[in-house]
């Protein structure tokens, strides 16, 4: 346990009322300019108060303190709501698993001939899964557009992460759609017998 007294003096070096009275009643020589050519403390402060253009600061500027902004109340059409909707749409897109599966299927087909009916079915599945990913991106963008200074940070983070992931799914859907081979009409089967 320390027996030394605690340091309770302010750390910003601003004069306290007791110090102001002491300096006002002090010697008059402290306010006189020095003859050594070095600037006095008051001249240094005045030099610091001038801005980059050389004009003296007027003192009407607001202090550079960070003010806490109250969060806006959420609602049905708030950034938080659209951020959560985008997250749920992304979860649906991911859990369906169709885009990744379709991409693997189309990649494995390669140059093989595929029936036109199967190509149409693949295109329908790719379009449906890609549309879900695009709707996810739409809700994430809407959440980011509606966000403001009072929007909660988790809503911005969720919307940004959902936007990036949704864009990746849209890119996979477009790449899969482009890679689908052209369908070949199969001749009708001849009846046996």
JSON list of C-alpha atoms in Angstrom, two decimals:
[
{"chain": "A", "resi": 1, "resn": "UNK", "atom": "CA", "xyz": [0.00, 0.00, 0.00]},
{"chain": "A", "resi": 2, "resn": "UNK", "atom": "CA", "xyz": [1.38, 3.37, -1.00]},
{"chain": "A", "resi": 3, "resn": "UNK", "atom": "CA", "xyz": [1.51, 6.22, 1.48]},
{"chain": "A", "resi": 4, "resn": "UNK", "atom": "CA", "xyz": [2.22, 8.93, -1.08]},
{"chain": "A", "resi": 5, "resn": "UNK", "atom": "CA", "xyz": [-0.60, 11.35, -1.83]},
{"chain": "A", "resi": 6, "resn": "UNK", "atom": "CA", "xyz": [-2.52, 10.82, -5.06]},
{"chain": "A", "resi": 7, "resn": "UNK", "atom": "CA", "xyz": [-2.00, 13.19, -7.96]},
{"chain": "A", "resi": 8, "resn": "UNK", "atom": "CA", "xyz": [-5.35, 14.94, -8.33]},
{"chain": "A", "resi": 9, "resn": "UNK", "atom": "CA", "xyz": [-4.15, 17.77, -10.56]},
{"chain": "A", "resi": 10, "resn": "UNK", "atom": "CA", "xyz": [-5.75, 18.12, -14.01]},
{"chain": "A", "resi": 11, "resn": "UNK", "atom": "CA", "xyz": [-3.79, 16.72, -16.92]},
{"chain": "A", "resi": 12, "resn": "UNK", "atom": "CA", "xyz": [-4.85, 19.24, -19.54]},
{"chain": "A", "resi": 13, "resn": "UNK", "atom": "CA", "xyz": [-2.66, 22.04, -18.11]},
{"chain": "A", "resi": 14, "resn": "UNK", "atom": "CA", "xyz": [-5.48, 24.57, -18.23]},
{"chain": "A", "resi": 15, "resn": "UNK", "atom": "CA", "xyz": [-5.23, 27.18, -15.51]},
{"chain": "A", "resi": 16, "resn": "UNK", "atom": "CA", "xyz": [-7.60, 26.67, -12.61]},
{"chain": "A", "resi": 17, "resn": "UNK", "atom": "CA", "xyz": [-9.44, 29.57, -10.95]},
{"chain": "A", "resi": 18, "resn": "UNK", "atom": "CA", "xyz": [-6.91, 29.68, -8.11]},
{"chain": "A", "resi": 19, "resn": "UNK", "atom": "CA", "xyz": [-4.03, 29.79, -10.58]},
{"chain": "A", "resi": 20, "resn": "UNK", "atom": "CA", "xyz": [-5.72, 32.59, -12.58]},
{"chain": "A", "resi": 21, "resn": "UNK", "atom": "CA", "xyz": [-5.93, 34.73, -9.47]},
{"chain": "A", "resi": 22, "resn": "UNK", "atom": "CA", "xyz": [-2.30, 34.01, -8.64]},
{"chain": "A", "resi": 23, "resn": "UNK", "atom": "CA", "xyz": [-1.08, 34.96, -12.10]},
{"chain": "A", "resi": 24, "resn": "UNK", "atom": "CA", "xyz": [-3.26, 38.09, -12.24]},
{"chain": "A", "resi": 25, "resn": "UNK", "atom": "CA", "xyz": [-1.85, 39.33, -8.98]},
{"chain": "A", "resi": 26, "resn": "UNK", "atom": "CA", "xyz": [1.68, 38.22, -9.87]},
{"chain": "A", "resi": 27, "resn": "UNK", "atom": "CA", "xyz": [4.49, 40.24, -11.27]},
{"chain": "A", "resi": 28, "resn": "UNK", "atom": "CA", "xyz": [3.92, 42.41, -14.30]},
{"chain": "A", "resi": 29, "resn": "UNK", "atom": "CA", "xyz": [7.21, 41.31, -15.80]},
{"chain": "A", "resi": 30, "resn": "UNK", "atom": "CA", "xyz": [5.81, 37.92, -16.78]},
{"chain": "A", "resi": 31, "resn": "UNK", "atom": "CA", "xyz": [3.60, 39.54, -19.46]},
{"chain": "A", "resi": 32, "resn": "UNK", "atom": "CA", "xyz": [6.45, 41.57, -20.93]},
{"chain": "A", "resi": 33, "resn": "UNK", "atom": "CA", "xyz": [8.11, 40.20, -24.05]},
{"chain": "A", "resi": 34, "resn": "UNK", "atom": "CA", "xyz": [11.45, 38.55, -23.64]},
{"chain": "A", "resi": 35, "resn": "UNK", "atom": "CA", "xyz": [14.55, 39.91, -25.28]},
{"chain": "A", "resi": 36, "resn": "UNK", "atom": "CA", "xyz": [16.05, 36.50, -26.09]},
{"chain": "A", "resi": 37, "resn": "UNK", "atom": "CA", "xyz": [14.22, 36.26, -29.41]},
{"chain": "A", "resi": 38, "resn": "UNK", "atom": "CA", "xyz": [12.32, 33.11, -28.45]},
{"chain": "A", "resi": 39, "resn": "UNK", "atom": "CA", "xyz": [8.52, 33.23, -28.63]},
{"chain": "A", "resi": 40, "resn": "UNK", "atom": "CA", "xyz": [6.65, 33.36, -25.36]},
{"chain": "A", "resi": 41, "resn": "UNK", "atom": "CA", "xyz": [4.00, 30.85, -24.38]},
{"chain": "A", "resi": 42, "resn": "UNK", "atom": "CA", "xyz": [1.19, 33.20, -25.40]},
{"chain": "A", "resi": 43, "resn": "UNK", "atom": "CA", "xyz": [2.78, 33.75, -28.82]},
{"chain": "A", "resi": 44, "resn": "UNK", "atom": "CA", "xyz": [3.04, 29.96, -29.32]},
{"chain": "A", "resi": 45, "resn": "UNK", "atom": "CA", "xyz": [-0.63, 29.53, -28.47]},
{"chain": "A", "resi": 46, "resn": "UNK", "atom": "CA", "xyz": [-1.57, 32.32, -30.88]},
{"chain": "A", "resi": 47, "resn": "UNK", "atom": "CA", "xyz": [0.52, 30.66, -33.60]},
{"chain": "A", "resi": 48, "resn": "UNK", "atom": "CA", "xyz": [-1.21, 27.33, -32.98]},
{"chain": "A", "resi": 49, "resn": "UNK", "atom": "CA", "xyz": [-4.65, 28.95, -33.26]},
{"chain": "A", "resi": 50, "resn": "UNK", "atom": "CA", "xyz": [-4.02, 30.19, -36.79]},
{"chain": "A", "resi": 51, "resn": "UNK", "atom": "CA", "xyz": [-5.27, 27.82, -39.43]},
{"chain": "A", "resi": 52, "resn": "UNK", "atom": "CA", "xyz": [-3.52, 26.68, -42.61]},
{"chain": "A", "resi": 53, "resn": "UNK", "atom": "CA", "xyz": [-4.62, 29.78, -44.54]},
{"chain": "A", "resi": 54, "resn": "UNK", "atom": "CA", "xyz": [-2.88, 32.07, -42.08]},
{"chain": "A", "resi": 55, "resn": "UNK", "atom": "CA", "xyz": [-6.09, 33.53, -40.69]},
{"chain": "A", "resi": 56, "resn": "UNK", "atom": "CA", "xyz": [-6.58, 33.55, -36.96]},
{"chain": "A", "resi": 57, "resn": "UNK", "atom": "CA", "xyz": [-9.19, 31.20, -35.58]},
{"chain": "A", "resi": 58, "resn": "UNK", "atom": "CA", "xyz": [-12.32, 32.98, -34.42]},
{"chain": "A", "resi": 59, "resn": "UNK", "atom": "CA", "xyz": [-13.09, 30.62, -31.59]},
{"chain": "A", "resi": 60, "resn": "UNK", "atom": "CA", "xyz": [-16.62, 29.98, -32.86]},
{"chain": "A", "resi": 61, "resn": "UNK", "atom": "CA", "xyz": [-15.73, 26.52, -34.10]},
{"chain": "A", "resi": 62, "resn": "UNK", "atom": "CA", "xyz": [-17.19, 23.61, -32.20]},
{"chain": "A", "resi": 63, "resn": "UNK", "atom": "CA", "xyz": [-14.73, 21.53, -30.23]},
{"chain": "A", "resi": 64, "resn": "UNK", "atom": "CA", "xyz": [-13.62, 18.32, -31.88]},
{"chain": "A", "resi": 65, "resn": "UNK", "atom": "CA", "xyz": [-15.30, 16.01, -29.42]},
{"chain": "A", "resi": 66, "resn": "UNK", "atom": "CA", "xyz": [-17.05, 12.84, -30.49]},
{"chain": "A", "resi": 67, "resn": "UNK", "atom": "CA", "xyz": [-20.71, 13.01, -29.71]},
{"chain": "A", "resi": 68, "resn": "UNK", "atom": "CA", "xyz": [-22.76, 9.90, -29.30]},
{"chain": "A", "resi": 69, "resn": "UNK", "atom": "CA", "xyz": [-25.69, 9.74, -31.68]},
{"chain": "A", "resi": 70, "resn": "UNK", "atom": "CA", "xyz": [-28.82, 8.17, -30.32]},
{"chain": "A", "resi": 71, "resn": "UNK", "atom": "CA", "xyz": [-29.92, 5.19, -32.38]},
{"chain": "A", "resi": 72, "resn": "UNK", "atom": "CA", "xyz": [-32.98, 5.81, -34.45]},
{"chain": "A", "resi": 73, "resn": "UNK", "atom": "CA", "xyz": [-35.99, 3.83, -33.44]},
{"chain": "A", "resi": 74, "resn": "UNK", "atom": "CA", "xyz": [-36.38, 0.73, -35.56]},
{"chain": "A", "resi": 75, "resn": "UNK", "atom": "CA", "xyz": [-39.46, 0.13, -37.57]},
{"chain": "A", "resi": 76, "resn": "UNK", "atom": "CA", "xyz": [-40.90, -1.96, -40.34]},
{"chain": "A", "resi": 77, "resn": "UNK", "atom": "CA", "xyz": [-38.95, -0.02, -42.99]},
{"chain": "A", "resi": 78, "resn": "UNK", "atom": "CA", "xyz": [-35.71, 0.58, -41.11]},
{"chain": "A", "resi": 79, "resn": "UNK", "atom": "CA", "xyz": [-32.19, -0.44, -42.08]},
{"chain": "A", "resi": 80, "resn": "UNK", "atom": "CA", "xyz": [-32.16, -3.01, -39.29]},
{"chain": "A", "resi": 81, "resn": "UNK", "atom": "CA", "xyz": [-35.27, -4.73, -40.68]},
{"chain": "A", "resi": 82, "resn": "UNK", "atom": "CA", "xyz": [-33.93, -4.94, -44.22]},
{"chain": "A", "resi": 83, "resn": "UNK", "atom": "CA", "xyz": [-30.59, -6.15, -42.90]},
{"chain": "A", "resi": 84, "resn": "UNK", "atom": "CA", "xyz": [-32.27, -9.04, -41.08]},
{"chain": "A", "resi": 85, "resn": "UNK", "atom": "CA", "xyz": [-34.45, -9.86, -44.12]},
{"chain": "A", "resi": 86, "resn": "UNK", "atom": "CA", "xyz": [-31.32, -9.99, -46.27]},
{"chain": "A", "resi": 87, "resn": "UNK", "atom": "CA", "xyz": [-29.66, -12.31, -43.74]},
{"chain": "A", "resi": 88, "resn": "UNK", "atom": "CA", "xyz": [-32.67, -14.66, -43.72]},
{"chain": "A", "resi": 89, "resn": "UNK", "atom": "CA", "xyz": [-32.77, -14.68, -47.53]},
{"chain": "A", "resi": 90, "resn": "UNK", "atom": "CA", "xyz": [-29.07, -15.53, -47.59]},
{"chain": "A", "resi": 91, "resn": "UNK", "atom": "CA", "xyz": [-29.65, -18.38, -45.16]},
{"chain": "A", "resi": 92, "resn": "UNK", "atom": "CA", "xyz": [-32.42, -19.72, -47.41]},
{"chain": "A", "resi": 93, "resn": "UNK", "atom": "CA", "xyz": [-30.16, -19.46, -50.44]},
{"chain": "A", "resi": 94, "resn": "UNK", "atom": "CA", "xyz": [-27.33, -21.26, -48.66]},
{"chain": "A", "resi": 95, "resn": "UNK", "atom": "CA", "xyz": [-29.48, -23.98, -47.11]},
{"chain": "A", "resi": 96, "resn": "UNK", "atom": "CA", "xyz": [-31.13, -24.85, -50.39]},
{"chain": "A", "resi": 97, "resn": "UNK", "atom": "CA", "xyz": [-27.63, -25.65, -51.64]},
{"chain": "A", "resi": 98, "resn": "UNK", "atom": "CA", "xyz": [-28.85, -25.68, -55.21]},
{"chain": "A", "resi": 99, "resn": "UNK", "atom": "CA", "xyz": [-26.38, -23.17, -56.63]},
{"chain": "A", "resi": 100, "resn": "UNK", "atom": "CA", "xyz": [-23.28, -25.02, -55.51]},
{"chain": "A", "resi": 101, "resn": "UNK", "atom": "CA", "xyz": [-24.77, -28.35, -56.53]},
{"chain": "A", "resi": 102, "resn": "UNK", "atom": "CA", "xyz": [-25.82, -27.04, -59.94]},
{"chain": "A", "resi": 103, "resn": "UNK", "atom": "CA", "xyz": [-22.38, -25.50, -60.47]},
{"chain": "A", "resi": 104, "resn": "UNK", "atom": "CA", "xyz": [-20.74, -28.86, -59.70]},
{"chain": "A", "resi": 105, "resn": "UNK", "atom": "CA", "xyz": [-23.19, -30.69, -62.00]},
{"chain": "A", "resi": 106, "resn": "UNK", "atom": "CA", "xyz": [-22.66, -28.33, -64.93]},
{"chain": "A", "resi": 107, "resn": "UNK", "atom": "CA", "xyz": [-18.89, -28.42, -64.41]},
{"chain": "A", "resi": 108, "resn": "UNK", "atom": "CA", "xyz": [-18.88, -32.23, -64.48]},
{"chain": "A", "resi": 109, "resn": "UNK", "atom": "CA", "xyz": [-20.98, -32.39, -67.68]},
{"chain": "A", "resi": 110, "resn": "UNK", "atom": "CA", "xyz": [-18.30, -30.68, -69.73]},
{"chain": "A", "resi": 111, "resn": "UNK", "atom": "CA", "xyz": [-18.76, -31.28, -73.47]},
{"chain": "A", "resi": 112, "resn": "UNK", "atom": "CA", "xyz": [-21.22, -34.15, -73.18]},
{"chain": "A", "resi": 113, "resn": "UNK", "atom": "CA", "xyz": [-24.45, -33.95, -75.06]},
{"chain": "A", "resi": 114, "resn": "UNK", "atom": "CA", "xyz": [-27.47, -33.27, -72.88]},
{"chain": "A", "resi": 115, "resn": "UNK", "atom": "CA", "xyz": [-31.12, -33.55, -73.81]},
{"chain": "A", "resi": 116, "resn": "UNK", "atom": "CA", "xyz": [-32.91, -30.25, -74.38]},
{"chain": "A", "resi": 117, "resn": "UNK", "atom": "CA", "xyz": [-35.47, -31.06, -71.68]},
{"chain": "A", "resi": 118, "resn": "UNK", "atom": "CA", "xyz": [-32.69, -31.51, -69.10]},
{"chain": "A", "resi": 119, "resn": "UNK", "atom": "CA", "xyz": [-31.04, -28.25, -70.19]},
{"chain": "A", "resi": 120, "resn": "UNK", "atom": "CA", "xyz": [-34.34, -26.41, -69.75]},
{"chain": "A", "resi": 121, "resn": "UNK", "atom": "CA", "xyz": [-34.72, -27.93, -66.29]},
{"chain": "A", "resi": 122, "resn": "UNK", "atom": "CA", "xyz": [-31.16, -26.92, -65.33]},
{"chain": "A", "resi": 123, "resn": "UNK", "atom": "CA", "xyz": [-31.74, -23.38, -66.60]},
{"chain": "A", "resi": 124, "resn": "UNK", "atom": "CA", "xyz": [-34.95, -23.09, -64.55]},
{"chain": "A", "resi": 125, "resn": "UNK", "atom": "CA", "xyz": [-33.21, -24.25, -61.36]},
{"chain": "A", "resi": 126, "resn": "UNK", "atom": "CA", "xyz": [-30.25, -21.94, -61.92]},
{"chain": "A", "resi": 127, "resn": "UNK", "atom": "CA", "xyz": [-32.53, -18.96, -62.62]},
{"chain": "A", "resi": 128, "resn": "UNK", "atom": "CA", "xyz": [-34.61, -19.63, -59.48]},
{"chain": "A", "resi": 129, "resn": "UNK", "atom": "CA", "xyz": [-31.56, -19.95, -57.21]},
{"chain": "A", "resi": 130, "resn": "UNK", "atom": "CA", "xyz": [-29.89, -16.94, -58.82]},
{"chain": "A", "resi": 131, "resn": "UNK", "atom": "CA", "xyz": [-33.06, -14.88, -58.35]},
{"chain": "A", "resi": 132, "resn": "UNK", "atom": "CA", "xyz": [-33.04, -15.70, -54.61]},
{"chain": "A", "resi": 133, "resn": "UNK", "atom": "CA", "xyz": [-29.42, -14.57, -54.41]},
{"chain": "A", "resi": 134, "resn": "UNK", "atom": "CA", "xyz": [-30.26, -11.37, -56.32]},
{"chain": "A", "resi": 135, "resn": "UNK", "atom": "CA", "xyz": [-33.16, -10.62, -53.95]},
{"chain": "A", "resi": 136, "resn": "UNK", "atom": "CA", "xyz": [-30.75, -11.12, -51.05]},
{"chain": "A", "resi": 137, "resn": "UNK", "atom": "CA", "xyz": [-28.39, -8.56, -52.60]},
{"chain": "A", "resi": 138, "resn": "UNK", "atom": "CA", "xyz": [-31.31, -6.18, -53.16]},
{"chain": "A", "resi": 139, "resn": "UNK", "atom": "CA", "xyz": [-32.35, -6.27, -49.49]},
{"chain": "A", "resi": 140, "resn": "UNK", "atom": "CA", "xyz": [-28.74, -5.83, -48.33]},
{"chain": "A", "resi": 141, "resn": "UNK", "atom": "CA", "xyz": [-28.27, -2.80, -50.61]},
{"chain": "A", "resi": 142, "resn": "UNK", "atom": "CA", "xyz": [-31.56, -1.35, -49.38]},
{"chain": "A", "resi": 143, "resn": "UNK", "atom": "CA", "xyz": [-30.41, -1.76, -45.77]},
{"chain": "A", "resi": 144, "resn": "UNK", "atom": "CA", "xyz": [-27.16, 0.05, -46.53]},
{"chain": "A", "resi": 145, "resn": "UNK", "atom": "CA", "xyz": [-28.96, 2.85, -48.38]},
{"chain": "A", "resi": 146, "resn": "UNK", "atom": "CA", "xyz": [-31.35, 3.40, -45.49]},
{"chain": "A", "resi": 147, "resn": "UNK", "atom": "CA", "xyz": [-28.59, 3.38, -42.88]},
{"chain": "A", "resi": 148, "resn": "UNK", "atom": "CA", "xyz": [-27.66, 6.69, -41.32]},
{"chain": "A", "resi": 149, "resn": "UNK", "atom": "CA", "xyz": [-25.79, 8.07, -38.35]},
{"chain": "A", "resi": 150, "resn": "UNK", "atom": "CA", "xyz": [-28.30, 6.56, -35.94]},
{"chain": "A", "resi": 151, "resn": "UNK", "atom": "CA", "xyz": [-28.30, 3.08, -37.48]},
{"chain": "A", "resi": 152, "resn": "UNK", "atom": "CA", "xyz": [-27.00, 0.40, -35.19]},
{"chain": "A", "resi": 153, "resn": "UNK", "atom": "CA", "xyz": [-23.59, -0.92, -36.21]},
{"chain": "A", "resi": 154, "resn": "UNK", "atom": "CA", "xyz": [-24.65, -4.57, -36.25]},
{"chain": "A", "resi": 155, "resn": "UNK", "atom": "CA", "xyz": [-27.17, -3.74, -38.99]},
{"chain": "A", "resi": 156, "resn": "UNK", "atom": "CA", "xyz": [-24.45, -2.23, -41.19]},
{"chain": "A", "resi": 157, "resn": "UNK", "atom": "CA", "xyz": [-22.10, -5.16, -40.59]},
{"chain": "A", "resi": 158, "resn": "UNK", "atom": "CA", "xyz": [-24.82, -7.71, -41.32]},
{"chain": "A", "resi": 159, "resn": "UNK", "atom": "CA", "xyz": [-25.92, -5.91, -44.47]},
{"chain": "A", "resi": 160, "resn": "UNK", "atom": "CA", "xyz": [-22.34, -5.59, -45.73]},
{"chain": "A", "resi": 161, "resn": "UNK", "atom": "CA", "xyz": [-21.50, -9.25, -45.09]},
{"chain": "A", "resi": 162, "resn": "UNK", "atom": "CA", "xyz": [-24.78, -10.35, -46.66]},
{"chain": "A", "resi": 163, "resn": "UNK", "atom": "CA", "xyz": [-24.15, -8.13, -49.68]},
{"chain": "A", "resi": 164, "resn": "UNK", "atom": "CA", "xyz": [-20.70, -9.60, -50.30]},
{"chain": "A", "resi": 165, "resn": "UNK", "atom": "CA", "xyz": [-21.88, -13.20, -49.88]},
{"chain": "A", "resi": 166, "resn": "UNK", "atom": "CA", "xyz": [-24.98, -12.60, -51.98]},
{"chain": "A", "resi": 167, "resn": "UNK", "atom": "CA", "xyz": [-22.88, -11.13, -54.78]},
{"chain": "A", "resi": 168, "resn": "UNK", "atom": "CA", "xyz": [-20.71, -14.25, -54.72]},
{"chain": "A", "resi": 169, "resn": "UNK", "atom": "CA", "xyz": [-23.84, -16.42, -55.11]},
{"chain": "A", "resi": 170, "resn": "UNK", "atom": "CA", "xyz": [-25.06, -14.25, -57.99]},
{"chain": "A", "resi": 171, "resn": "UNK", "atom": "CA", "xyz": [-21.65, -14.66, -59.66]},
{"chain": "A", "resi": 172, "resn": "UNK", "atom": "CA", "xyz": [-21.86, -18.45, -59.24]},
{"chain": "A", "resi": 173, "resn": "UNK", "atom": "CA", "xyz": [-25.38, -18.42, -60.73]},
{"chain": "A", "resi": 174, "resn": "UNK", "atom": "CA", "xyz": [-24.26, -16.40, -63.76]},
{"chain": "A", "resi": 175, "resn": "UNK", "atom": "CA", "xyz": [-21.19, -18.61, -64.29]},
{"chain": "A", "resi": 176, "resn": "UNK", "atom": "CA", "xyz": [-23.32, -21.76, -64.02]},
{"chain": "A", "resi": 177, "resn": "UNK", "atom": "CA", "xyz": [-25.89, -20.40, -66.44]},
{"chain": "A", "resi": 178, "resn": "UNK", "atom": "CA", "xyz": [-23.18, -19.58, -68.97]},
{"chain": "A", "resi": 179, "resn": "UNK", "atom": "CA", "xyz": [-21.56, -23.03, -68.63]},
{"chain": "A", "resi": 180, "resn": "UNK", "atom": "CA", "xyz": [-24.77, -24.99, -69.34]},
{"chain": "A", "resi": 181, "resn": "UNK", "atom": "CA", "xyz": [-24.28, -26.87, -72.61]},
{"chain": "A", "resi": 182, "resn": "UNK", "atom": "CA", "xyz": [-26.61, -26.50, -75.54]},
{"chain": "A", "resi": 183, "resn": "UNK", "atom": "CA", "xyz": [-29.38, -29.07, -75.50]},
{"chain": "A", "resi": 184, "resn": "UNK", "atom": "CA", "xyz": [-29.63, -31.69, -78.19]},
{"chain": "A", "resi": 185, "resn": "UNK", "atom": "CA", "xyz": [-32.97, -32.88, -79.49]},
{"chain": "A", "resi": 186, "resn": "UNK", "atom": "CA", "xyz": [-33.24, -36.61, -79.00]},
{"chain": "A", "resi": 187, "resn": "UNK", "atom": "CA", "xyz": [-34.90, -38.60, -81.74]},
{"chain": "A", "resi": 188, "resn": "UNK", "atom": "CA", "xyz": [-38.15, -40.26, -80.72]},
{"chain": "A", "resi": 189, "resn": "UNK", "atom": "CA", "xyz": [-37.86, -43.85, -79.66]},
{"chain": "A", "resi": 190, "resn": "UNK", "atom": "CA", "xyz": [-39.01, -46.42, -82.16]},
{"chain": "A", "resi": 191, "resn": "UNK", "atom": "CA", "xyz": [-41.66, -48.79, -80.87]},
{"chain": "A", "resi": 192, "resn": "UNK", "atom": "CA", "xyz": [-40.44, -52.31, -80.60]},
{"chain": "A", "resi": 193, "resn": "UNK", "atom": "CA", "xyz": [-42.50, -55.10, -81.54]}
]
